[in-house]
CSV table of C-alpha atoms and ligand atoms in Angstrom, one decimal:
chain,number,residue,atom,x,y,z
A,24,MET,CA,33.0,58.6,21.3
A,25,ASP,CA,36.0,58.7,23.7
A,26,LYS,CA,40.1,57.7,22.2
A,27,LEU,CA,43.5,56.6,24.4
A,28,LEU,CA,46.4,58.3,24.0
A,29,VAL,CA,49.4,55.9,24.9
A,30,HIS,CA,52.4,58.2,26.0
A,31,GLY,CA,55.2,55.0,25.7
A,32,PRO,CA,58.2,54.0,25.2
A,33,CYS,CA,57.3,52.5,28.8
A,34,LYS,CA,58.7,49.7,30.6
A,35,LEU,CA,55.9,47.2,33.0
A,36,ASN,CA,56.2,46.7,36.0
A,37,GLY,CA,54.2,45.6,39.3
A,38,THR,CA,51.2,43.2,39.6
A,39,VAL,CA,48.1,43.5,38.3
A,40,LYS,CA,44.6,41.6,39.1
A,41,ILE,CA,42.9,39.9,36.1
A,42,SER,CA,39.3,40.4,35.6
A,43,ARG,CA,36.9,37.1,35.2
A,44,ALA,CA,36.6,36.3,31.5
A,45,LYS,CA,33.7,37.4,29.0
A,46,ASN,CA,33.5,34.4,27.5
A,47,ALA,CA,33.0,32.5,30.4
A,48,TYR,CA,30.2,34.4,32.1
A,49,LEU,CA,28.7,35.2,28.2
A,50,PRO,CA,27.0,31.4,27.9
A,51,ILE,CA,26.9,31.4,32.0
A,52,LEU,CA,24.8,34.3,32.0
A,53,ALA,CA,22.6,32.6,29.3
A,54,ALA,CA,22.2,29.2,31.4
A,55,VAL,CA,20.5,31.6,34.3
A,56,LEU,CA,17.2,31.1,31.5
A,57,LEU,CA,17.4,27.1,32.4
A,58,SER,CA,16.4,27.6,35.6
A,59,ASP,CA,13.1,28.9,37.3
A,60,LYS,CA,14.9,29.0,40.7
A,61,LYS,CA,17.0,32.2,41.2
A,62,ILE,CA,20.5,32.3,40.5
A,63,HIS,CA,23.1,34.5,42.3
A,64,LEU,CA,26.2,35.1,40.3
A,65,LYS,CA,29.3,37.5,41.9
A,66,ASN,CA,31.6,39.6,40.3
A,67,ILE,CA,30.2,39.9,37.0
A,68,PRO,CA,32.7,41.8,35.2
A,69,ASP,CA,31.8,45.1,34.0
A,70,LEU,CA,31.9,44.9,30.3
A,71,GLN,CA,30.2,46.1,27.1
A,72,ASP,CA,29.5,42.4,26.1
A,73,ILE,CA,27.9,41.0,29.3
A,74,LYS,CA,25.5,44.0,29.5
A,75,THR,CA,24.3,43.5,26.6
A,76,MET,CA,24.0,39.7,27.0
A,77,ILE,CA,22.0,41.1,30.4
A,78,LYS,CA,19.8,43.3,28.4
A,79,LEU,CA,18.8,40.7,26.2
A,80,LEU,CA,18.2,37.9,29.3
A,81,GLU,CA,15.7,41.3,30.4
A,82,MET,CA,14.2,41.1,27.4
A,83,LEU,CA,13.5,37.3,27.4
A,84,GLY,CA,11.1,38.6,31.1
A,85,VAL,CA,14.5,37.6,33.3
A,86,THR,CA,14.5,39.7,36.9
A,87,VAL,CA,17.4,41.5,36.9
A,88,THR,CA,18.8,42.5,40.3
A,89,ARG,CA,21.8,43.8,42.3
A,90,ALA,CA,23.1,43.9,45.6
A,91,GLY,CA,26.9,45.3,45.9
A,92,ASN,CA,28.6,42.3,43.5
A,93,ILE,CA,25.7,40.0,43.3
A,94,THR,CA,23.4,40.1,40.3
A,95,THR,CA,20.7,38.0,40.7
A,96,PHE,CA,18.7,36.6,37.3
A,97,ASP,CA,15.1,35.0,38.2
A,98,ALA,CA,14.4,33.8,35.0
A,99,SER,CA,10.7,32.1,36.7
A,100,THR,CA,9.6,35.5,34.6
A,101,LEU,CA,10.9,34.4,31.1
A,102,ASN,CA,8.1,35.2,29.0
A,103,SER,CA,9.8,35.6,26.0
A,104,HIS,CA,11.6,33.2,23.1
A,105,GLU,CA,12.8,35.9,20.7
A,106,ALA,CA,15.7,37.9,20.6
A,107,THR,CA,15.5,40.4,18.5
A,108,TYR,CA,18.0,42.2,16.0
A,109,ASP,CA,18.8,45.0,17.5
A,110,LEU,CA,20.8,43.6,20.4
A,111,VAL,CA,21.8,39.9,18.3
A,112,LYS,CA,23.6,42.5,15.8
A,113,THR,CA,26.1,43.8,18.4
A,114,MET,CA,26.8,40.5,19.9
A,115,ARG,CA,27.4,37.3,18.2
A,116,ALA,CA,26.9,35.6,21.4
A,117,SER,CA,23.3,36.4,21.5
A,118,ILE,CA,22.9,32.7,19.5
A,119,PHE,CA,24.3,31.3,23.0
A,120,VAL,CA,20.0,31.9,24.0
A,121,LEU,CA,18.9,29.2,21.2
A,122,GLY,CA,20.0,26.1,23.6
A,123,PRO,CA,18.6,27.4,26.6
A,124,LEU,CA,15.4,28.7,25.0
A,125,LEU,CA,14.9,25.5,23.5
A,126,ALA,CA,14.8,23.3,27.0
A,127,ARG,CA,13.5,25.7,28.5
A,128,LEU,CA,10.1,26.7,26.1
A,129,GLY,CA,11.0,24.4,23.5
A,130,LYS,CA,11.0,27.6,21.1
A,131,ALA,CA,13.1,30.0,20.0
A,132,LYS,CA,13.5,32.8,17.4
A,133,VAL,CA,16.6,34.7,17.8
A,134,SER,CA,18.4,36.5,15.2
A,135,LEU,CA,21.2,35.5,12.8
A,136,PRO,CA,24.2,36.6,14.4
A,137,GLY,CA,25.7,37.4,10.3
A,138,GLY,CA,29.4,38.3,10.2
A,139,CYS,CA,31.7,40.2,12.6
A,140,ALA,CA,35.1,42.1,12.3
A,141,ILE,CA,36.9,38.9,12.2
A,142,GLY,CA,35.1,37.0,9.3
A,143,THR,CA,32.0,35.3,8.9
A,144,ARG,CA,31.0,32.8,11.1
A,145,PRO,CA,28.6,30.6,10.0
A,146,ILE,CA,26.2,28.6,13.3
A,147,ASP,CA,25.8,25.2,10.9
A,148,ILE,CA,27.6,23.4,13.4
A,149,HIS,CA,25.1,24.6,16.2
A,150,LEU,CA,21.2,23.8,13.5
A,151,THR,CA,22.7,20.4,12.3
A,152,ASN,CA,23.1,19.2,15.5
A,153,LEU,CA,19.8,20.9,17.3
A,154,GLU,CA,17.8,19.6,14.6
A,155,LYS,CA,19.5,15.9,14.9
A,156,MET,CA,17.9,16.6,18.8
A,157,GLY,CA,14.2,17.1,17.4
A,158,CYS,CA,14.4,20.7,16.6
A,159,GLU,CA,12.5,21.7,13.5
A,160,ILE,CA,14.8,25.2,12.3
A,161,HIS,CA,13.3,27.6,9.6
A,162,LEU,CA,15.7,30.4,8.5
A,163,THR,CA,13.5,33.3,7.9
A,164,GLY,CA,13.6,36.9,7.3
A,165,GLY,CA,17.3,37.1,8.9
A,166,TYR,CA,16.1,34.6,12.3
A,167,VAL,CA,16.8,31.0,13.0
A,168,GLU,CA,12.8,30.0,14.2
A,169,ALA,CA,13.6,26.7,16.3
A,170,SER,CA,10.5,24.2,17.3
A,171,VAL,CA,10.6,21.2,19.2
A,172,SER,CA,7.9,19.2,21.0
A,173,LYS,CA,10.6,17.0,22.9
A,174,LEU,CA,14.3,16.8,22.4
A,175,LYS,CA,15.5,13.6,22.2
A,176,ALA,CA,19.2,12.4,22.9
A,177,THR,CA,21.3,11.3,20.6
A,178,HIS,CA,24.8,11.0,19.9
A,179,LEU,CA,26.0,14.5,18.0
A,180,PRO,CA,29.8,14.1,16.4
A,181,LEU,CA,31.0,18.0,15.5
A,182,SER,CA,32.3,18.6,12.5
A,183,PHE,CA,34.5,20.8,14.1
A,184,PRO,CA,35.0,21.7,18.2
A,185,SER,CA,33.0,24.6,18.0
A,186,VAL,CA,33.3,26.8,21.3
A,187,GLY,CA,29.8,28.0,20.8
A,188,ALA,CA,28.3,24.8,19.2
A,189,THR,CA,29.6,22.7,22.5
A,190,GLU,CA,27.9,25.4,24.7
A,191,ASN,CA,24.5,25.3,23.2
A,192,LEU,CA,24.5,21.7,22.5
A,193,MET,CA,25.4,21.5,26.8
A,194,MET,CA,22.8,23.7,27.6
A,195,ALA,CA,19.9,21.9,24.8
A,196,ALA,CA,20.5,19.1,26.4
A,197,VAL,CA,19.4,19.9,30.3
A,198,PHE,CA,16.0,18.3,30.9
A,199,VAL,CA,16.2,15.3,27.9
A,200,GLU,CA,15.7,12.6,28.9
A,201,GLY,CA,19.0,9.6,28.7
A,202,THR,CA,22.0,11.0,27.7
A,203,THR,CA,23.4,13.1,24.7
A,204,VAL,CA,26.7,12.9,23.5
A,205,ILE,CA,28.7,16.0,22.3
A,206,ASP,CA,31.4,14.5,20.5
A,207,ASN,CA,34.8,16.4,19.6
A,208,ALA,CA,33.3,18.7,21.7
A,209,ALA,CA,35.4,21.8,22.0
A,210,LEU,CA,38.3,21.7,24.7
A,211,GLU,CA,38.4,26.5,25.8
A,212,PRO,CA,38.4,26.4,29.8
A,213,GLU,CA,34.9,27.9,29.3
A,214,ILE,CA,33.2,25.1,28.4
A,215,ASP,CA,34.6,23.0,32.3
A,216,ASP,CA,32.8,26.3,33.6
A,217,LEU,CA,29.8,26.6,31.9
A,218,ALA,CA,29.5,22.5,33.0
A,219,ASN,CA,30.3,23.0,36.2
A,220,PHE,CA,27.6,26.0,36.0
A,221,ILE,CA,24.7,23.4,35.0
A,222,ASN,CA,26.3,21.3,37.2
A,223,ALA,CA,25.7,23.3,40.0
A,224,MET,CA,22.6,24.2,39.3
A,225,GLY,CA,21.6,20.7,39.3
A,226,GLY,CA,22.3,19.9,35.7
A,227,LYS,CA,24.5,16.6,34.7
A,228,VAL,CA,27.5,16.9,32.7
A,229,THR,CA,30.4,14.1,32.5
A,230,GLY,CA,33.6,14.2,30.7
A,231,ILE,CA,34.6,17.4,31.8
A,232,GLY,CA,37.5,19.2,29.9
A,233,THR,CA,37.4,15.5,27.6
A,234,ARG,CA,36.5,15.3,24.0
A,235,LYS,CA,33.0,13.8,24.8
A,236,LEU,CA,30.9,15.1,26.7
A,237,GLU,CA,27.8,13.6,28.7
A,238,VAL,CA,24.1,15.4,29.3
A,239,THR,CA,22.4,13.4,31.0
A,240,GLY,CA,19.1,15.2,31.5
A,241,VAL,CA,17.2,15.8,35.0
A,242,LYS,CA,13.7,16.5,35.0
A,243,GLU,CA,14.1,19.6,37.0
A,244,LEU,CA,16.6,21.4,38.1
A,245,SER,CA,16.4,21.5,41.6
A,246,ASP,CA,19.5,20.8,44.5
A,247,VAL,CA,21.8,22.0,47.0
A,248,ARG,CA,25.2,22.3,47.6
A,249,ILE,CA,26.3,23.8,50.4
A,250,GLU,CA,30.2,24.5,50.4
A,251,ASP,CA,32.9,25.3,53.1
A,252,VAL,CA,32.2,22.2,54.5
A,253,ASN,CA,34.6,19.5,55.7
A,254,PRO,CA,32.4,16.1,54.5
A,255,SER,CA,34.4,13.7,56.2
A,256,HIS,CA,32.7,15.6,59.9
A,257,LEU,CA,29.6,14.6,58.1
A,258,GLU,CA,30.3,10.9,57.0
A,259,PHE,CA,27.7,9.0,59.2
A,260,VAL,CA,24.8,11.3,58.2
A,261,ILE,CA,25.1,11.6,55.2
A,262,GLU,CA,26.1,7.9,54.3
A,263,LEU,CA,22.5,7.3,56.5
A,264,LEU,CA,20.6,9.8,54.2
A,265,LYS,CA,21.9,8.1,50.9
A,266,GLU,CA,21.0,4.3,52.4
A,267,MET,CA,17.6,6.8,52.6
A,268,GLY,CA,17.7,7.0,48.9
A,269,GLY,CA,19.6,10.8,49.0
A,270,LYS,CA,21.1,11.2,45.9
A,271,ILE,CA,24.5,13.1,47.4
A,272,SER,CA,27.7,13.7,46.0
A,273,VAL,CA,30.9,15.1,47.8
A,274,GLY,CA,33.7,16.9,47.1
A,275,ASP,CA,36.9,18.5,49.5
A,276,ASN,CA,34.7,21.3,50.4
A,277,PHE,CA,31.3,20.5,49.3
A,278,ILE,CA,28.3,18.4,49.5
A,279,HIS,CA,26.2,18.2,46.7
A,280,VAL,CA,22.2,17.2,47.0
A,281,GLU,CA,19.8,16.4,44.7
A,282,LYS,CA,16.1,16.1,44.8
A,283,SER,CA,15.4,12.3,46.2
A,284,VAL,CA,12.8,10.4,47.2
A,285,LEU,CA,13.5,9.2,50.9
A,286,LYS,CA,12.4,5.6,52.6
A,287,SER,CA,12.4,5.9,56.3
A,288,CYS,CA,15.1,4.7,58.7
A,289,HIS,CA,16.1,3.2,62.1
A,290,VAL,CA,19.2,4.4,63.5
A,291,ASP,CA,21.0,5.3,66.9
A,292,THR,CA,22.7,8.5,68.3
A,293,ALA,CA,26.2,7.1,69.5
A,294,PRO,CA,29.5,9.6,69.9
A,295,PHE,CA,31.4,10.2,67.2
A,296,PRO,CA,31.8,9.0,64.4
A,297,GLY,CA,28.1,7.3,65.1
A,298,PHE,CA,25.6,10.0,64.2
A,299,PRO,CA,25.4,12.4,65.8
A,300,THR,CA,22.7,13.3,68.8
A,301,ASP,CA,22.8,17.0,67.4
A,302,ALA,CA,21.5,16.2,63.7
A,303,GLN,CA,18.6,14.4,66.0
A,304,ALA,CA,16.1,16.4,66.0
A,305,GLN,CA,16.6,17.8,62.3
A,306,MET,CA,16.1,13.8,61.2
A,307,ILE,CA,13.1,13.4,63.0
A,308,ALA,CA,11.6,16.8,61.1
A,309,LEU,CA,12.7,14.9,58.0
A,310,CYS,CA,11.7,11.7,58.9
A,311,THR,CA,7.7,12.9,59.1
A,312,GLN,CA,8.5,13.1,55.3
A,313,VAL,CA,10.1,10.3,53.9
A,314,LYS,CA,7.8,6.8,53.2
A,315,GLY,CA,7.5,4.2,55.9
A,316,SER,CA,8.0,4.6,59.7
A,317,SER,CA,11.2,5.5,61.1
A,318,VAL,CA,12.8,4.6,64.5
A,319,ILE,CA,15.2,7.4,65.9
A,320,THR,CA,16.5,5.8,69.4
A,321,GLU,CA,18.8,8.6,71.4
A,322,HIS,CA,21.2,7.3,73.6
A,323,ILE,CA,23.5,10.6,74.6
A,324,PHE,CA,20.7,12.6,76.4
A,325,GLU,CA,17.9,11.3,78.6
A,326,ASN,CA,15.5,14.2,78.0
A,327,ARG,CA,16.1,15.5,73.7
A,328,PHE,CA,12.5,14.9,72.1
A,329,MET,CA,11.3,18.3,73.6
A,330,HIS,CA,11.2,19.1,69.9
A,331,VAL,CA,8.8,16.0,69.4
A,332,PRO,CA,5.3,18.0,70.7
A,333,GLU,CA,6.3,20.9,68.6
A,334,LEU,CA,6.4,19.2,65.8
A,335,VAL,CA,3.4,17.0,66.3
A,336,ARG,CA,1.8,20.7,66.5
A,337,LEU,CA,2.2,21.6,62.7
A,338,GLY,CA,0.4,17.7,62.2
A,339,ALA,CA,3.2,15.0,62.9
A,340,ASN,CA,2.8,11.7,64.0
A,341,ILE,CA,5.2,10.9,66.4
A,342,VAL,CA,5.3,8.5,69.2
A,343,LEU,CA,7.6,8.2,72.1
A,344,LYS,CA,8.5,5.1,73.7
A,345,GLY,CA,11.7,5.6,76.0
A,346,LYS,CA,14.6,6.0,74.4
A,347,SER,CA,12.9,6.2,71.1
A,348,ALA,CA,10.7,7.8,68.9
A,349,ILE,CA,9.0,6.5,66.4
A,350,ILE,CA,7.7,9.0,63.1
A,351,GLU,CA,5.2,8.2,61.0
A,352,GLY,CA,6.4,9.3,57.2
A,353,GLU,CA,4.7,11.2,54.2
A,354,GLN,CA,2.8,13.5,57.6
A,355,LYS,CA,0.7,16.3,56.3
A,356,LEU,CA,2.1,19.3,57.9
A,357,ASN,CA,0.6,22.8,58.6
A,358,GLY,CA,1.4,26.1,59.5
A,359,ALA,CA,0.7,26.6,63.4
A,360,PRO,CA,2.9,29.3,65.9
A,361,ILE,CA,5.8,26.8,68.0
A,362,MET,CA,8.8,27.2,70.0
A,363,CYS,CA,12.1,26.4,69.7
A,364,THR,CA,13.1,23.9,72.9
A,365,ASP,CA,16.5,24.3,72.2
A,366,LEU,CA,19.6,24.8,69.9
A,367,ARG,CA,18.8,21.9,67.7
A,368,ALA,CA,15.6,21.5,68.2
A,369,SER,CA,15.3,25.3,66.2
A,370,ALA,CA,16.9,24.3,63.3
A,371,ALA,CA,14.4,20.6,63.0
A,372,LEU,CA,11.6,23.2,63.5
A,373,ILE,CA,12.4,25.2,60.4
A,374,ILE,CA,13.1,22.2,58.4
A,375,ALA,CA,9.3,21.0,59.4
A,376,ALA,CA,7.9,24.7,59.0
A,377,LEU,CA,9.5,24.5,55.0
A,378,CYS,CA,7.7,21.3,54.9
A,379,ALA,CA,4.6,22.9,56.1
A,380,THR,CA,1.7,24.4,54.6
A,381,GLY,CA,0.9,28.0,55.4
A,382,THR,CA,3.0,30.3,57.6
A,383,THR,CA,4.8,28.8,61.3
A,384,GLU,CA,5.2,31.2,63.7
A,385,ILE,CA,8.8,30.1,65.7
A,386,GLN,CA,9.1,31.7,68.7
A,387,ARG,CA,12.5,31.9,71.0
A,388,ILE,CA,14.5,32.0,68.3
A,389,TYR,CA,17.6,32.9,70.7
A,390,HIS,CA,18.2,29.1,70.5
A,391,LEU,CA,18.6,29.4,66.7
A,392,ASP,CA,21.1,32.4,67.6
A,393,ARG,CA,23.1,30.5,69.7
A,394,GLY,CA,24.2,28.1,66.9
A,395,TYR,CA,23.4,28.8,63.6
A,396,GLU,CA,24.9,32.3,61.8
A,397,LYS,CA,22.7,34.1,59.7
A,398,LEU,CA,20.4,31.2,58.8
A,399,VAL,CA,17.9,32.9,57.5
A,400,ASP,CA,20.0,34.4,55.2
A,401,LYS,CA,21.7,31.2,53.8
A,402,LEU,CA,17.7,29.7,53.2
A,403,ALA,CA,16.3,32.7,51.6
A,404,THR,CA,19.5,31.9,49.6
A,405,LEU,CA,17.8,28.9,48.3
A,406,GLY,CA,15.0,30.2,47.7
A,407,ALA,CA,13.0,29.8,50.7
A,408,LYS,CA,10.3,32.2,52.4
A,409,VAL,CA,11.7,32.9,55.8
A,410,GLU,CA,11.4,36.2,57.5
A,411,ARG,CA,12.6,38.0,60.6
A,412,VAL,CA,10.6,40.3,62.4
A,413,LYS,CA,10.5,41.8,65.7
B,525,EPZ,C1,34.1,31.6,20.4
B,525,EPZ,O1,33.5,32.1,19.9
B,525,EPZ,C2,34.9,32.8,21.3
B,525,EPZ,N1,33.8,33.8,21.8
B,525,EPZ,C3,36.0,34.1,20.3
B,525,EPZ,O2,36.3,35.1,20.9
B,525,EPZ,C4,36.9,32.9,20.4
B,525,EPZ,O3,37.5,33.4,19.3
B,525,EPZ,C5,36.5,32.0,19.6
B,525,EPZ,O4,35.3,30.9,20.7
B,525,EPZ,C6,37.6,30.9,19.3
B,525,EPZ,O5,38.1,30.2,21.0
B,525,EPZ,C7,32.8,33.4,22.6
B,525,EPZ,O6,32.8,32.7,23.3
B,525,EPZ,C8,31.7,34.5,23.1
B,525,EPZ,P1,33.8,28.8,17.4
B,525,EPZ,P2,32.6,31.2,18.6
B,525,EPZ,O7,32.4,28.5,17.1
B,525,EPZ,O8,32.0,30.0,19.6
B,525,EPZ,C9,33.8,27.7,12.6
B,525,EPZ,C10,36.5,37.4,21.2
B,525,EPZ,O9,37.1,37.8,20.8
B,525,EPZ,N2,32.2,27.6,12.9
B,525,EPZ,O10,34.5,28.0,18.0
B,525,EPZ,O11,31.8,31.9,17.6
B,525,EPZ,C11,34.1,29.4,12.7
B,525,EPZ,O12,34.1,29.9,11.6
B,525,EPZ,C12,35.9,36.3,20.3
B,525,EPZ,O13,36.4,37.3,22.5
B,525,EPZ,C13,31.5,26.8,11.6
B,525,EPZ,O14,32.2,26.9,10.8
B,525,EPZ,O15,34.2,30.3,17.8
B,525,EPZ,C14,35.1,29.5,13.3
B,525,EPZ,O16,36.0,29.2,12.0
B,525,EPZ,C15,35.8,36.3,19.3
B,525,EPZ,N3,30.1,26.4,12.4
B,525,EPZ,C16,35.4,28.5,13.8
B,525,EPZ,O17,34.2,27.4,13.7
B,525,EPZ,C17,29.8,27.0,13.6
B,525,EPZ,O18,28.3,26.8,13.8
B,525,EPZ,C18,35.7,28.5,15.6
B,525,EPZ,O19,34.3,29.0,16.1
B,525,EPZ,C19,30.7,27.5,14.2
B,525,EPZ,C20,31.9,27.7,14.2
């Protein structure tokens, strides 16, 4: 076992960078269990407790891969609901997997954490409140065995603002129909981090930073967050998508999009701040998938519908009439060989290909390279299967 030799006395002087907080990362790591999509986490601190939590996730079936400072978690391979004594005894925070396992699988078997150097810390607040949410809980053979057919939304006033219980209950509530209210919630900064992480995955936690956290259940964690963007530049497009039924929220530098059911639109391109001609092709591709028929009229360029015949090759039903494209919605697209006709058209064809069944081979992607940096990598980060081949 290593030891330290401290040579005192000494004065401290200079600048030091702090590492990321263990107690923020531990529940966030447990929360990856909630998603069946790949989660990429940057700069995870290199600490023993973090390694233990990752080992626990792997034992539960999560696939963990590392590339540089990015660790990717894929909990679509989750195949166990049991956190065994061997791991839990070395780290109390293993109890954090209880909430997400119940949310995802409706069952969990987690070894009781027991005491630690700073005293025996019970988990009664975790358990009584999970019971209020409908769980059946048994303590047998040193394990908490919990199961539930359907968690229910309810009011959970905590008898003490336990950090761990607030986190576990927040994770348990992510998919529960209705709104679960955690009252007298802990206020530690790591609670905000976990809530923001859940929201970034597509969950709905409000009241962040207050004693009353509200978790509104979502059906699935499927959403996209676009960062480092100035939403005011896209105001028309965002408003149009909202009118079409898009669940979109914006912040100073991000746009957050939830899975939505969209209806058709009638829109004309116009100079800024109107609907941009550079978004026309992508909107046409989108309109092949919405409910109802849309009309998009192009006023800026006279020949900017060259993507339409390519979209038709995928199965789209689009009729051109003068300056307008009339797009039939809810079209089933099928993969086919197609080619980019201009810069924005290339993005439109990729959108359509992502909606199509089967493989679409897109040629002339030099158009794409003119204006979209690393689009293939960005889409891969979001879970798309797009390959760039010679
Ligand atoms: C978290 O522990 C931290 N651990 C602890 O950090 C930290 O000291 C503690 O919060 C307080 O800030 C992690 O985040 C992994 P609690 P947690 O539930 O969640 C009682 C470190 O060194 N209680 O808020 O276990 C409990 O006995 C660690 O990094 C119940 O009675 O803390 C304690 O007296 C150590 N029943 C008090 O509440 C319960 O069900 C606070 O515990 C839960 C807690």
